[in-house]
mmCIF file of C-alpha atoms in Angstrom:
data_model
loop_
_atom_site.group_PDB
_atom_site.id
_atom_site.type_symbol
_atom_site.label_atom_id
_atom_site.label_comp_id
_atom_site.label_asym_id
_atom_site.label_seq_id
_atom_site.Cartn_x
_atom_site.Cartn_y
_atom_site.Cartn_z
ATOM 1 C CA UNK F 1085 9.569 40.441 -85.126
ATOM 2 C CA UNK F 1086 9.785 39.171 -88.679
ATOM 3 C CA UNK F 1087 11.352 35.740 -89.064
ATOM 4 C CA UNK F 1088 12.476 34.621 -92.483
ATOM 5 C CA UNK F 1089 13.313 30.952 -92.943
ATOM 6 C CA UNK F 1090 16.888 31.441 -91.759
ATOM 7 C CA UNK F 1091 15.855 33.351 -88.644
ATOM 8 C CA UNK F 1092 13.360 30.639 -87.720
ATOM 9 C CA UNK F 1093 16.024 27.958 -87.776
ATOM 10 C CA UNK F 1094 18.280 30.102 -85.587
ATOM 11 C CA UNK F 1095 15.640 30.805 -82.930
ATOM 12 C CA UNK F 1096 16.508 29.239 -79.581
ATOM 13 C CA UNK F 1097 14.728 28.693 -76.272
ATOM 14 C CA UNK F 1098 16.661 29.293 -73.066
ATOM 15 C CA UNK F 1099 17.391 26.265 -70.869
ATOM 16 C CA UNK F 1100 15.478 27.871 -68.031
ATOM 17 C CA UNK F 1101 14.842 31.058 -66.096
ATOM 18 C CA UNK F 1102 17.776 33.478 -66.018
ATOM 19 C CA UNK F 1103 18.902 34.430 -62.472
ATOM 20 C CA UNK F 1104 19.642 38.102 -63.152
ATOM 21 C CA UNK F 1105 16.550 38.671 -65.266
ATOM 22 C CA UNK F 1106 14.527 37.171 -62.395
ATOM 23 C CA UNK F 1107 16.382 39.377 -59.915
ATOM 24 C CA UNK F 1108 15.802 42.597 -61.860
ATOM 25 C CA UNK F 1109 12.180 41.830 -62.735
ATOM 26 C CA UNK F 1110 11.405 40.904 -59.133
ATOM 27 C CA UNK F 1111 12.828 44.295 -58.106
ATOM 28 C CA UNK F 1112 10.318 45.874 -60.499
ATOM 29 C CA UNK F 1113 7.454 43.918 -58.939
ATOM 30 C CA UNK F 1114 8.530 44.820 -55.433
ATOM 31 C CA UNK F 1115 8.032 48.495 -56.339
ATOM 32 C CA UNK F 1116 4.534 48.059 -57.805
ATOM 33 C CA UNK F 1117 1.218 46.408 -56.989
ATOM 34 C CA UNK F 1118 0.902 44.551 -60.308
ATOM 35 C CA UNK F 1119 -0.872 41.186 -60.294
ATOM 36 C CA UNK F 1120 -1.730 41.331 -56.569
ATOM 37 C CA UNK F 1121 -3.390 37.902 -56.413
ATOM 38 C CA UNK F 1122 -0.270 36.165 -57.666
ATOM 39 C CA UNK F 1123 2.471 38.302 -56.128
ATOM 40 C CA UNK F 1124 1.224 40.139 -53.013
ATOM 41 C CA UNK F 1125 2.016 37.199 -50.662
ATOM 42 C CA UNK F 1126 5.515 37.109 -52.161
ATOM 43 C CA UNK F 1127 5.896 40.881 -51.720
ATOM 44 C CA UNK F 1128 4.937 40.706 -48.038
ATOM 45 C CA UNK F 1129 7.308 37.824 -47.408
ATOM 46 C CA UNK F 1130 10.251 39.415 -49.217
ATOM 47 C CA UNK F 1131 9.809 42.854 -47.653
ATOM 48 C CA UNK F 1132 9.783 41.287 -44.206
ATOM 49 C CA UNK F 1133 12.898 39.229 -44.970
ATOM 50 C CA UNK F 1134 14.756 42.282 -46.308
ATOM 51 C CA UNK F 1135 14.094 44.223 -43.121
ATOM 52 C CA UNK F 1136 15.016 41.317 -40.860
ATOM 53 C CA UNK F 1137 18.210 40.737 -42.813
ATOM 54 C CA UNK F 1138 19.254 44.398 -42.710
ATOM 55 C CA UNK F 1139 19.121 44.645 -46.515
ATOM 56 C CA UNK F 1140 16.331 47.187 -46.935
ATOM 57 C CA UNK F 1141 18.599 50.243 -47.382
ATOM 58 C CA UNK F 1142 20.876 48.577 -49.923
ATOM 59 C CA UNK F 1143 17.918 47.253 -51.890
ATOM 60 C CA UNK F 1144 16.317 50.706 -51.935
ATOM 61 C CA UNK F 1145 19.584 52.029 -53.414
ATOM 62 C CA UNK F 1146 19.548 49.186 -55.940
ATOM 63 C CA UNK F 1147 15.998 50.148 -56.939
ATOM 64 C CA UNK F 1148 17.309 53.544 -58.058
ATOM 65 C CA UNK F 1149 19.259 51.681 -60.730
ATOM 66 C CA UNK F 1150 16.240 49.625 -61.652
ATOM 67 C CA UNK F 1151 12.999 51.658 -61.672
ATOM 68 C CA UNK F 1152 9.730 49.759 -62.102
ATOM 69 C CA UNK F 1153 8.716 51.473 -65.345
ATOM 70 C CA UNK F 1154 10.534 52.887 -68.319
ATOM 71 C CA UNK F 1155 14.178 52.291 -69.109
ATOM 72 C CA UNK F 1156 16.557 50.259 -66.972
ATOM 73 C CA UNK F 1157 20.196 49.522 -67.887
ATOM 74 C CA UNK F 1158 20.937 46.544 -70.115
ATOM 75 C CA UNK F 1159 24.176 45.777 -68.261
ATOM 76 C CA UNK F 1160 22.143 44.476 -65.294
ATOM 77 C CA UNK F 1161 20.874 41.533 -67.379
ATOM 78 C CA UNK F 1162 23.825 40.082 -69.325
ATOM 79 C CA UNK F 1163 22.438 36.540 -69.583
ATOM 80 C CA UNK F 1164 20.206 34.682 -71.997
ATOM 81 C CA UNK F 1165 19.303 31.836 -69.674
ATOM 82 C CA UNK F 1166 22.858 30.537 -70.146
ATOM 83 C CA UNK F 1167 24.626 31.988 -67.085
ATOM 84 C CA UNK F 1168 24.489 31.011 -63.432
ATOM 85 C CA UNK F 1169 24.189 33.771 -60.840
ATOM 86 C CA UNK F 1170 27.901 33.939 -60.059
ATOM 87 C CA UNK F 1171 28.915 34.274 -63.711
ATOM 88 C CA UNK F 1172 26.162 36.794 -64.354
ATOM 89 C CA UNK F 1173 27.208 38.963 -61.416
ATOM 90 C CA UNK F 1174 30.839 38.770 -62.548
ATOM 91 C CA UNK F 1175 29.776 40.085 -65.953
ATOM 92 C CA UNK F 1176 27.858 42.941 -64.341
ATOM 93 C CA UNK F 1177 30.911 43.862 -62.264
ATOM 94 C CA UNK F 1178 33.098 43.718 -65.397
ATOM 95 C CA UNK F 1179 30.982 46.210 -67.355
ATOM 96 C CA UNK F 1180 33.302 48.789 -68.966
ATOM 97 C CA UNK F 1181 32.999 52.255 -67.500
ATOM 98 C CA UNK F 1182 32.081 53.735 -70.892
ATOM 99 C CA UNK F 1183 29.034 51.474 -71.020
ATOM 100 C CA UNK F 1184 28.123 52.220 -67.395
ATOM 101 C CA UNK F 1185 28.189 55.934 -68.131
ATOM 102 C CA UNK F 1186 26.199 55.631 -71.366
ATOM 103 C CA UNK F 1187 23.427 53.456 -69.923
ATOM 104 C CA UNK F 1188 23.153 55.278 -66.595
ATOM 105 C CA UNK F 1189 23.100 58.637 -68.384
ATOM 106 C CA UNK F 1190 20.122 57.355 -70.362
ATOM 107 C CA UNK F 1191 18.518 56.215 -67.102
ATOM 108 C CA UNK F 1192 19.027 59.640 -65.531
ATOM 109 C CA UNK F 1193 17.354 61.312 -68.490
ATOM 110 C CA UNK F 1194 14.126 59.525 -67.503
ATOM 111 C CA UNK F 1195 14.398 60.318 -63.784
ATOM 112 C CA UNK F 1196 12.733 63.256 -62.087
ATOM 113 C CA UNK F 1197 14.700 65.235 -59.549
ATOM 114 C CA UNK F 1198 18.368 64.867 -58.553
ATOM 115 C CA UNK F 1199 20.412 61.890 -59.676
ATOM 116 C CA UNK F 1200 20.453 59.285 -56.874
ATOM 117 C CA UNK F 1201 23.769 58.749 -55.103
ATOM 118 C CA UNK F 1202 23.863 55.041 -55.949
ATOM 119 C CA UNK F 1203 23.515 55.824 -59.676
ATOM 120 C CA UNK F 1204 26.354 58.370 -59.578
ATOM 121 C CA UNK F 1205 28.519 55.952 -57.595
ATOM 122 C CA UNK F 1206 28.087 53.006 -59.966
ATOM 123 C CA UNK F 1207 28.522 55.270 -63.017
ATOM 124 C CA UNK F 1208 31.941 56.248 -61.669
ATOM 125 C CA UNK F 1209 33.143 52.702 -62.287
ATOM 126 C CA UNK F 1210 34.728 52.696 -58.838
ATOM 127 C CA UNK F 1211 35.783 49.161 -57.839
ATOM 128 C CA UNK F 1212 34.106 49.503 -54.446
ATOM 129 C CA UNK F 1213 30.846 50.577 -56.091
ATOM 130 C CA UNK F 1214 30.886 47.588 -58.425
ATOM 131 C CA UNK F 1215 31.634 45.240 -55.526
ATOM 132 C CA UNK F 1216 28.652 46.753 -53.703
ATOM 133 C CA UNK F 1217 26.482 46.296 -56.782
ATOM 134 C CA UNK F 1218 27.485 42.664 -57.238
ATOM 135 C CA UNK F 1219 27.137 41.872 -53.546
ATOM 136 C CA UNK F 1220 23.737 43.532 -53.290
ATOM 137 C CA UNK F 1221 22.464 41.663 -56.344
ATOM 138 C CA UNK F 1222 23.626 38.397 -54.752
ATOM 139 C CA UNK F 1223 22.092 39.137 -51.351
ATOM 140 C CA UNK F 1224 18.830 40.325 -52.832
ATOM 141 C CA UNK F 1225 18.622 37.236 -55.049
ATOM 142 C CA UNK F 1226 19.157 35.074 -51.962
ATOM 143 C CA UNK F 1227 16.091 36.619 -50.316
ATOM 144 C CA UNK F 1228 13.734 37.392 -53.206
ATOM 145 C CA UNK F 1229 14.463 34.664 -55.774
ATOM 146 C CA UNK F 1230 16.383 31.700 -54.342
ATOM 147 C CA UNK F 1231 13.710 30.568 -51.822
ATOM 148 C CA UNK F 1232 11.184 30.347 -54.675
ATOM 149 C CA UNK F 1233 13.352 28.446 -57.162
ATOM 150 C CA UNK F 1234 11.341 25.187 -56.928
ATOM 151 C CA UNK F 1235 8.287 26.947 -58.365
ATOM 152 C CA UNK F 1236 10.312 29.073 -60.809
ATOM 153 C CA UNK F 1237 12.120 26.022 -62.181
ATOM 154 C CA UNK F 1238 8.955 23.994 -62.410
ATOM 155 C CA UNK F 1239 7.144 26.695 -64.408
ATOM 156 C CA UNK F 1240 10.175 27.286 -66.671
ATOM 157 C CA UNK F 1241 10.506 23.546 -67.219
ATOM 158 C CA UNK F 1242 6.853 23.266 -68.193
ATOM 159 C CA UNK F 1243 7.291 26.131 -70.665
ATOM 160 C CA UNK F 1244 10.408 24.605 -72.235
ATOM 161 C CA UNK F 1245 8.689 21.228 -72.543
ATOM 162 C CA UNK F 1246 5.763 22.870 -74.344
ATOM 163 C CA UNK F 1247 8.114 24.608 -76.792
ATOM 164 C CA UNK F 1248 10.110 21.415 -77.360
ATOM 165 C CA UNK F 1249 6.958 19.443 -78.099
ATOM 166 C CA UNK F 1250 5.873 22.055 -80.636
ATOM 167 C CA UNK F 1251 9.275 22.041 -82.354
ATOM 168 C CA UNK F 1252 9.461 18.242 -82.451
ATOM 169 C CA UNK F 1253 5.940 17.922 -83.804
ATOM 170 C CA UNK F 1254 5.920 20.689 -86.390
ATOM 171 C CA UNK F 1255 9.382 22.188 -86.711
ATOM 172 C CA UNK F 1256 10.429 25.823 -86.384
ATOM 173 C CA UNK F 1257 7.098 27.167 -87.651
ATOM 174 C CA UNK F 1258 5.192 25.285 -84.950
ATOM 175 C CA UNK F 1259 7.658 26.513 -82.309
ATOM 176 C CA UNK F 1260 6.967 30.084 -83.391
ATOM 177 C CA UNK F 1261 3.210 29.462 -83.358
ATOM 178 C CA UNK F 1262 3.384 27.991 -79.848
ATOM 179 C CA UNK F 1263 3.994 31.466 -78.409
ATOM 180 C CA UNK F 1264 0.509 32.556 -79.419
ATOM 181 C CA UNK F 1265 -0.680 30.818 -76.239
ATOM 182 C CA UNK F 1266 0.569 33.936 -74.421
ATOM 183 C CA UNK F 1267 -2.089 36.676 -74.033
ATOM 184 C CA UNK F 1268 -1.948 39.210 -76.859
ATOM 185 C CA UNK F 1269 0.675 37.362 -78.939
ATOM 186 C CA UNK F 1270 -0.181 36.838 -82.626
ATOM 187 C CA UNK F 1271 1.462 35.106 -85.547
ATOM 188 C CA UNK F 1272 0.988 36.020 -89.191
ATOM 189 C CA UNK F 1273 3.224 33.897 -91.374
ATOM 190 C CA UNK F 1274 6.784 34.649 -90.299
ATOM 191 C CA UNK F 1275 5.691 37.685 -88.261
ATOM 192 C CA UNK F 1276 5.333 37.330 -84.476
ATOM 193 C CA UNK F 1277 3.652 40.252 -82.707
ATOM 194 C CA UNK F 1278 3.673 40.633 -78.919
ATOM 195 C CA UNK F 1279 2.157 43.293 -76.623
ATOM 196 C CA UNK F 1280 5.425 45.146 -75.974
ATOM 197 C CA UNK F 1281 5.195 48.170 -73.610
ATOM 198 C CA UNK F 1282 5.864 50.542 -76.530
ATOM 199 C CA UNK F 1283 5.840 50.242 -80.341
ATOM 200 C CA UNK F 1284 9.015 48.523 -81.427
ATOM 201 C CA UNK F 1285 10.355 46.219 -84.126
ATOM 202 C CA UNK F 1286 13.017 43.783 -83.025
ATOM 203 C CA UNK F 1287 15.635 43.662 -85.786
ATOM 204 C CA UNK F 1288 17.497 40.364 -85.785
ATOM 205 C CA UNK F 1289 19.912 41.078 -88.616
ATOM 206 C CA UNK F 1290 20.686 37.407 -89.106
ATOM 207 C CA UNK F 1291 21.398 36.834 -85.418
ATOM 208 C CA UNK F 1292 19.671 34.125 -83.331
ATOM 209 C CA UNK F 1293 16.880 35.290 -81.056
ATOM 210 C CA UNK F 1294 16.763 33.736 -77.593
ATOM 211 C CA UNK F 1295 13.375 33.463 -75.899
ATOM 212 C CA UNK F 1296 13.727 33.471 -72.112
ATOM 213 C CA UNK F 1297 10.837 32.570 -69.781
ATOM 214 C CA UNK F 1298 10.646 34.675 -66.621
ATOM 215 C CA UNK F 1299 8.606 34.020 -63.501
ATOM 216 C CA UNK F 1300 8.637 37.660 -62.390
ATOM 217 C CA UNK F 1301 7.842 39.077 -65.834
ATOM 218 C CA UNK F 1302 4.204 40.180 -65.926
ATOM 219 C CA UNK F 1303 1.778 41.037 -68.725
ATOM 220 C CA UNK F 1304 4.221 42.076 -71.454
ATOM 221 C CA UNK F 1305 7.551 40.780 -72.780
ATOM 222 C CA UNK F 1306 10.805 42.699 -72.534
ATOM 223 C CA UNK F 1307 13.903 43.013 -74.708
ATOM 224 C CA UNK F 1308 17.284 44.682 -74.413
ATOM 225 C CA UNK F 1309 17.228 48.299 -75.553
ATOM 226 C CA UNK F 1310 20.678 48.263 -77.164
ATOM 227 C CA UNK F 1311 20.099 46.554 -80.516
ATOM 228 C CA UNK F 1312 23.818 45.852 -80.931
ATOM 229 C CA UNK F 1313 23.592 43.275 -78.112
ATOM 230 C CA UNK F 1314 22.579 39.646 -78.795
ATOM 231 C CA UNK F 1315 18.774 39.771 -79.156
ATOM 232 C CA UNK F 1316 16.717 38.431 -76.272
ATOM 233 C CA UNK F 1317 12.959 38.372 -75.723
ATOM 234 C CA UNK F 1318 11.878 37.714 -72.131
ATOM 235 C CA UNK F 1319 8.286 36.574 -71.737
ATOM 236 C CA UNK F 1320 5.931 35.951 -68.767
ATOM 237 C CA UNK F 1321 5.443 32.546 -67.154
ATOM 238 C CA UNK F 1322 2.147 33.625 -65.523
ATOM 239 C CA UNK F 1323 2.141 31.802 -62.157
ATOM 240 C CA UNK F 1324 -1.293 31.004 -60.795
ATOM 241 C CA UNK F 1325 -2.627 32.706 -57.635
ATOM 242 C CA UNK F 1326 -1.877 30.579 -54.600
ATOM 243 C CA UNK F 1327 1.543 29.366 -55.790
ATOM 244 C CA UNK F 1328 3.294 30.663 -52.662
ATOM 245 C CA UNK F 1329 0.941 29.063 -50.105
ATOM 246 C CA UNK F 1330 1.304 25.787 -51.995
ATOM 247 C CA UNK F 1331 5.083 26.095 -51.880
ATOM 248 C CA UNK F 1332 5.012 26.861 -48.176
ATOM 249 C CA UNK F 1333 2.734 23.899 -47.600
ATOM 250 C CA UNK F 1334 5.454 21.725 -49.045
ATOM 251 C CA UNK F 1335 3.866 20.722 -52.343
ATOM 252 C CA UNK F 1336 7.062 21.430 -54.261
ATOM 253 C CA UNK F 1337 9.397 19.557 -51.882
ATOM 254 C CA UNK F 1338 7.405 16.820 -50.170
ATOM 255 C CA UNK F 1339 9.872 13.977 -50.637
ATOM 256 C CA UNK F 1340 12.943 15.959 -49.586
ATOM 257 C CA UNK F 1341 11.167 17.474 -46.585
ATOM 258 C CA UNK F 1342 10.200 14.012 -45.379
ATOM 259 C CA UNK F 1343 13.891 13.125 -45.231
ATOM 260 C CA UNK F 1344 15.427 16.358 -43.995
ATOM 261 C CA UNK F 1345 12.618 18.313 -42.376
ATOM 262 C CA UNK F 1346 10.976 21.351 -43.986
ATOM 263 C CA UNK F 1347 13.482 23.981 -42.816
ATOM 264 C CA UNK F 1348 16.494 22.008 -44.011
ATOM 265 C CA UNK F 1349 14.739 21.216 -47.281
ATOM 266 C CA UNK F 1350 14.154 24.930 -47.874
ATOM 267 C CA UNK F 1351 17.785 25.653 -46.968
ATOM 268 C CA UNK F 1352 19.026 23.037 -49.406
ATOM 269 C CA UNK F 1353 16.848 24.534 -52.157
ATOM 270 C CA UNK F 1354 18.062 28.065 -51.369
ATOM 271 C CA UNK F 1355 21.702 27.037 -51.830
ATOM 272 C CA UNK F 1356 21.430 27.180 -55.607
ATOM 273 C CA UNK F 1357 24.279 29.671 -55.205
ATOM 274 C CA UNK F 1358 26.705 30.026 -52.264
ATOM 275 C CA UNK F 1359 25.245 31.926 -49.309
ATOM 276 C CA UNK F 1360 26.385 33.084 -45.887
ATOM 277 C CA UNK F 1361 24.614 32.051 -42.713
ATOM 278 C CA UNK F 1362 23.197 35.565 -42.372
ATOM 279 C CA UNK F 1363 21.760 35.453 -45.902
ATOM 280 C CA UNK F 1364 20.271 32.018 -45.291
ATOM 281 C CA UNK F 1365 18.678 33.194 -42.070
ATOM 282 C CA UNK F 1366 17.134 36.209 -43.791
ATOM 283 C CA UNK F 1367 15.927 34.181 -46.783
ATOM 284 C CA UNK F 1368 14.332 31.487 -44.625
ATOM 285 C CA UNK F 1369 13.031 33.764 -41.851
ATOM 286 C CA UNK F 1370 15.155 31.956 -39.240
ATOM 287 C CA UNK F 1371 17.326 33.135 -36.384
ATOM 288 C CA UNK F 1372 21.027 33.095 -37.404
ATOM 289 C CA UNK F 1373 21.769 30.505 -34.709
ATOM 290 C CA UNK F 1374 19.025 28.245 -36.087
ATOM 291 C CA UNK F 1375 20.275 28.662 -39.658
ATOM 292 C CA UNK F 1376 23.800 27.835 -38.512
ATOM 293 C CA UNK F 1377 22.587 24.683 -36.767
ATOM 294 C CA UNK F 1378 20.653 23.497 -39.834
ATOM 295 C CA UNK F 1379 23.672 24.183 -42.070
ATOM 296 C CA UNK F 1380 25.861 22.145 -39.720
ATOM 297 C CA UNK F 1381 23.482 19.156 -39.938
ATOM 298 C CA UNK F 1382 23.397 19.354 -43.746
ATOM 299 C CA UNK F 1383 27.191 19.640 -43.800
ATOM 300 C CA UNK F 1384 27.621 16.549 -41.598
ATOM 301 C CA UNK F 1385 25.283 14.681 -43.954
ATOM 302 C CA UNK F 1386 27.444 15.585 -46.956
ATOM 303 C CA UNK F 1387 24.733 17.715 -48.557
ATOM 304 C CA UNK F 1388 26.485 21.053 -47.929
ATOM 305 C CA UNK F 1389 30.101 22.185 -47.737
ATOM 306 C CA UNK F 1390 31.277 25.314 -45.930
ATOM 307 C CA UNK F 1391 34.389 27.262 -46.917
ATOM 308 C CA UNK F 1392 35.898 30.613 -46.095
ATOM 309 C CA UNK F 1393 36.343 32.998 -49.028
ATOM 310 C CA UNK F 1394 38.044 36.197 -48.009
ATOM 311 C CA UNK F 1395 36.169 37.579 -45.023
ATOM 312 C CA UNK F 1396 33.034 35.536 -45.726
ATOM 313 C CA UNK F 1397 32.051 32.001 -44.791
ATOM 314 C CA UNK F 1398 29.946 30.522 -47.588
ATOM 315 C CA UNK F 1399 27.766 27.417 -47.637
ATOM 316 C CA UNK F 1400 27.507 25.511 -50.929
ATOM 317 C CA UNK F 1401 25.246 22.639 -51.921
ATOM 318 C CA UNK F 1402 27.162 19.496 -52.870
ATOM 319 C CA UNK F 1403 26.501 17.206 -55.817
ATOM 320 C CA UNK F 1404 24.823 14.799 -53.402
ATOM 321 C CA UNK F 1405 22.573 17.609 -52.147
ATOM 322 C CA UNK F 1406 21.600 18.496 -55.709
ATOM 323 C CA UNK F 1407 20.946 14.846 -56.489
ATOM 324 C CA UNK F 1408 18.652 14.605 -53.481
ATOM 325 C CA UNK F 1409 16.644 17.610 -54.661
ATOM 326 C CA UNK F 1410 16.471 16.220 -58.188
ATOM 327 C CA UNK F 1411 15.275 12.836 -56.949
ATOM 328 C CA UNK F 1412 18.414 11.123 -58.218
ATOM 329 C CA UNK F 1413 19.593 9.582 -54.939
ATOM 330 C CA UNK F 1414 19.500 5.801 -55.158
ATOM 331 C CA UNK F 1415 17.371 3.847 -52.763
ATOM 332 C CA UNK F 1416 19.096 2.816 -49.571
ATOM 333 C CA UNK F 1417 20.335 -0.744 -49.956
ATOM 334 C CA UNK F 1418 21.050 -0.606 -53.694
ATOM 335 C CA UNK F 1419 24.656 -0.796 -54.966
ATOM 336 C CA UNK F 1420 26.546 2.473 -54.533
ATOM 337 C CA UNK F 1421 24.054 3.906 -52.018
ATOM 338 C CA UNK F 1422 26.177 3.691 -48.857
ATOM 339 C CA UNK F 1423 26.956 7.418 -48.874
ATOM 340 C CA UNK F 1424 23.276 8.279 -49.294
ATOM 341 C CA UNK F 1425 22.249 5.915 -46.503
ATOM 342 C CA UNK F 1426 24.772 7.467 -44.136
ATOM 343 C CA UNK F 1427 23.505 10.955 -44.987
ATOM 344 C CA UNK F 1428 19.895 10.005 -44.373
ATOM 345 C CA UNK F 1429 20.700 8.523 -40.952
ATOM 346 C CA UNK F 1430 22.468 11.738 -39.923
ATOM 347 C CA UNK F 1431 19.490 13.826 -40.989
ATOM 348 C CA UNK F 1432 17.118 11.826 -38.834
ATOM 349 C CA UNK F 1433 18.624 13.323 -35.690
#
């Protein structure tokens, strides 16, 4: 990538990890044994949860659209760190059929053997196929990404803070130079070189480049293949080995767990996006009856709301629940804290 002065001033850093990039890249990792020290505990946990939740077959079909090496369709990752999961999935489902056909035809050219049924089905643009695709992306995210959001957000926040400090201290040039802390990245004037999987020059053409940190990106960065799309460069966050045991030990949610209990704290964290009781149970490795009971307690405390949408009953985290996770709930006894105090008393039961 060659940045002239104008391109440097237009470079932007995503607000945080992108939900669909994390979803797709985690699918890649689930199909490989890359970085075993960091990701093997996660792989074992996710595979078990997929089988318990009855999602294994659908996720295997989804993997046909998203192979671990080589090309995968750009339409699966429409965001630049600026979309939530629901909006991202809506964009995937709204992909024009001409684009579906073009990108999946390119995918099939790299495949060996017959074209998988799921690829043919999605390429048809059939409304049922796109509903299946969107629903499977949501359910997989609920199992493979959502339970790990405390660590993902923390690492992405650390990365953004490091980039912001560089930009504030030395301007756009220092921001560009800050990426040389990633293995194999080099800067030479306005040229930034990264260890991309294949030789490639990213042509910006006067457009802003968005750099997106990704927890499930390993070793090398990734970019969209279609150069007519807004340019994005996704780079690794490099979690340290042992991150999952530390999360499970409660290091990322100590204060919330002390108030709600560890299972309810994990449930509250998982409700970054609306989820059904079945999805919650699979994501948290709980019996559906236990997940339902925990959701009811959180609902009575005002931390979760439950609504029917079509034939599904979805649980959503409330603003108060988000405030609790973010540490923004006022201390009991201070002005305006009556609602929080009532919620805490209910959770003690």
